[in-house]
GROMACS .gro file of C-alpha atoms in nm:
model
  109
    1SER     CA    1   0.354  -0.295   1.921
    2VAL     CA    2   0.543  -0.565   2.035
    3GLN     CA    3   0.896  -0.493   2.257
    4LEU     CA    4   1.196  -0.735   2.213
    5GLN     CA    5   1.335  -0.839   2.488
    6PRO     CA    6   1.728  -0.742   2.529
    7SER     CA    7   1.786  -1.158   2.526
    8SER     CA    8   1.539  -1.209   2.231
    9ILE     CA    9   1.811  -0.917   2.106
   10ALA     CA   10   2.107  -1.053   2.166
   11ALA     CA   11   1.959  -1.419   2.063
   12ALA     CA   12   1.941  -1.216   1.688
   13VAL     CA   13   2.244  -1.038   1.648
   14SER     CA   14   2.425  -1.410   1.744
   15ILE     CA   15   2.238  -1.598   1.504
   16LEU     CA   16   2.316  -1.375   1.274
   17ARG     CA   17   2.722  -1.392   1.379
   18LYS     CA   18   2.691  -1.751   1.353
   19THR     CA   19   2.505  -1.755   0.975
   20ARG     CA   20   2.805  -1.479   0.962
   21GLY     CA   21   3.067  -1.702   1.012
   22LEU     CA   22   2.939  -2.013   0.803
   23TYR     CA   23   2.925  -1.792   0.487
   24HIS     CA   24   3.287  -1.632   0.570
   25ARG     CA   25   3.420  -2.029   0.605
   26ALA     CA   26   3.227  -2.219   0.310
   27MET     CA   27   3.359  -1.895   0.006
   28SER     CA   28   3.718  -1.969   0.255
   29SER     CA   29   3.664  -2.326   0.135
   30THR     CA   30   3.631  -2.283  -0.172
   31LYS     CA   31   3.850  -2.220  -0.541
   32LYS     CA   32   3.775  -1.943  -0.730
   33ALA     CA   33   3.549  -2.041  -1.007
   34GLY     CA   34   3.681  -2.189  -1.333
   35LEU     CA   35   3.926  -2.474  -1.146
   36GLU     CA   36   3.672  -2.777  -1.084
   37THR     CA   37   3.807  -3.042  -0.989
   38ASN     CA   38   3.781  -3.341  -1.193
   39PRO     CA   39   3.409  -3.458  -1.230
   40VAL     CA   40   3.450  -3.814  -1.247
   41GLU     CA   41   3.736  -3.859  -0.927
   42SER     CA   42   3.402  -3.632  -0.774
   43THR     CA   43   3.120  -3.888  -0.875
   44GLN     CA   44   3.338  -4.176  -0.731
   45LEU     CA   45   3.438  -3.938  -0.464
   46TRP     CA   46   3.006  -3.948  -0.359
   47SER     CA   47   2.878  -4.251  -0.481
   48GLY     CA   48   2.758  -4.508  -0.210
   49LYS     CA   49   2.709  -4.182  -0.017
   50GLY     CA   50   2.254  -4.176  -0.030
   51ILE     CA   51   2.447  -3.797  -0.262
   52ASP     CA   52   2.125  -3.688  -0.512
   53SER     CA   53   2.259  -3.801  -0.866
   54ALA     CA   54   2.140  -3.456  -0.972
   55LEU     CA   55   2.405  -3.286  -0.722
   56LEU     CA   56   2.722  -3.508  -0.857
   57HIS     CA   57   2.622  -3.381  -1.198
   58ARG     CA   58   2.534  -2.997  -1.064
   59SER     CA   59   2.844  -2.760  -1.198
   60TYR     CA   60   3.088  -2.630  -0.943
   61ASP     CA   61   3.059  -2.275  -1.070
   62SER     CA   62   2.706  -2.312  -1.115
   63ALA     CA   63   2.764  -2.369  -0.640
   64LEU     CA   64   3.005  -2.103  -0.616
   65SER     CA   65   2.779  -1.832  -0.791
   66ASP     CA   66   2.452  -1.955  -0.598
   67LEU     CA   67   2.655  -1.898  -0.261
   68CYS     CA   68   2.777  -1.632  -0.374
   69ARG     CA   69   2.478  -1.519  -0.476
   70GLU     CA   70   2.300  -1.549  -0.096
   71TYR     CA   71   2.602  -1.453   0.049
   72LEU     CA   72   2.528  -1.078  -0.118
   73GLU     CA   73   2.172  -1.073  -0.049
   74PHE     CA   74   2.199  -1.155   0.291
   75GLU     CA   75   2.456  -0.922   0.392
   76ARG     CA   76   2.257  -0.642   0.214
   77THR     CA   77   1.949  -0.778   0.464
   78ALA     CA   78   2.165  -0.834   0.782
   79GLY     CA   79   2.486  -0.730   0.731
   80SER     CA   80   2.663  -0.325   0.703
   81GLU     CA   81   2.764  -0.169   0.425
   82GLU     CA   82   3.191  -0.260   0.557
   83SER     CA   83   3.074  -0.623   0.564
   84LEU     CA   84   2.844  -0.594   0.271
   85SER     CA   85   3.152  -0.383   0.037
   86HIS     CA   86   3.422  -0.725   0.171
   87VAL     CA   87   3.148  -0.988   0.086
   88GLN     CA   88   3.163  -0.784  -0.264
   89THR     CA   89   3.508  -0.744  -0.305
   90LEU     CA   90   3.506  -1.139  -0.236
   91VAL     CA   91   3.269  -1.250  -0.427
   92ARG     CA   92   3.419  -1.060  -0.738
   93SER     CA   93   3.750  -1.278  -0.663
   94LYS     CA   94   3.592  -1.593  -0.680
   95LEU     CA   95   3.384  -1.521  -0.959
   96ALA     CA   96   3.668  -1.375  -1.143
   97ASN     CA   97   3.687  -1.633  -1.409
   98LEU     CA   98   3.308  -1.699  -1.402
   99THR     CA   99   3.233  -1.583  -1.784
  100PRO     CA  100   2.891  -1.305  -1.754
  101SER     CA  101   2.658  -1.581  -1.854
  102VAL     CA  102   2.684  -1.833  -1.564
  103ALA     CA  103   2.572  -1.534  -1.278
  104PRO     CA  104   2.451  -1.305  -1.493
  105ALA     CA  105   2.226  -1.115  -1.181
  106LEU     CA  106   2.490  -1.115  -0.963
  107ALA     CA  107   2.504  -0.754  -0.968
  108VAL     CA  108   2.823  -0.713  -0.762
  109ALA     CA  109   2.939  -0.337  -0.918
   0.00000   0.00000   0.00000
């Protein structure tokens, strides 16, 4: 049996908090689904910056759906029931305008 040292427990908790903070910041900086900006403007903005063209053509709503799915999974595995409930509410808000076919696997109920 491996016994964790207090310093390794503190480090793990710190990493979880930082990860949660990154998800929170990412969600705070995104618009709701269905409000995508003009894709031509986005392509012109990123052209010549070494960004893979496949990423430029990916729909904003699909990317937001993936972010929401990952955030929910993080909270399911590492968060409390309270934090999961908060994220479920946030995800419902972000994806309110999304058609069910775009994010069928997001079980946020």
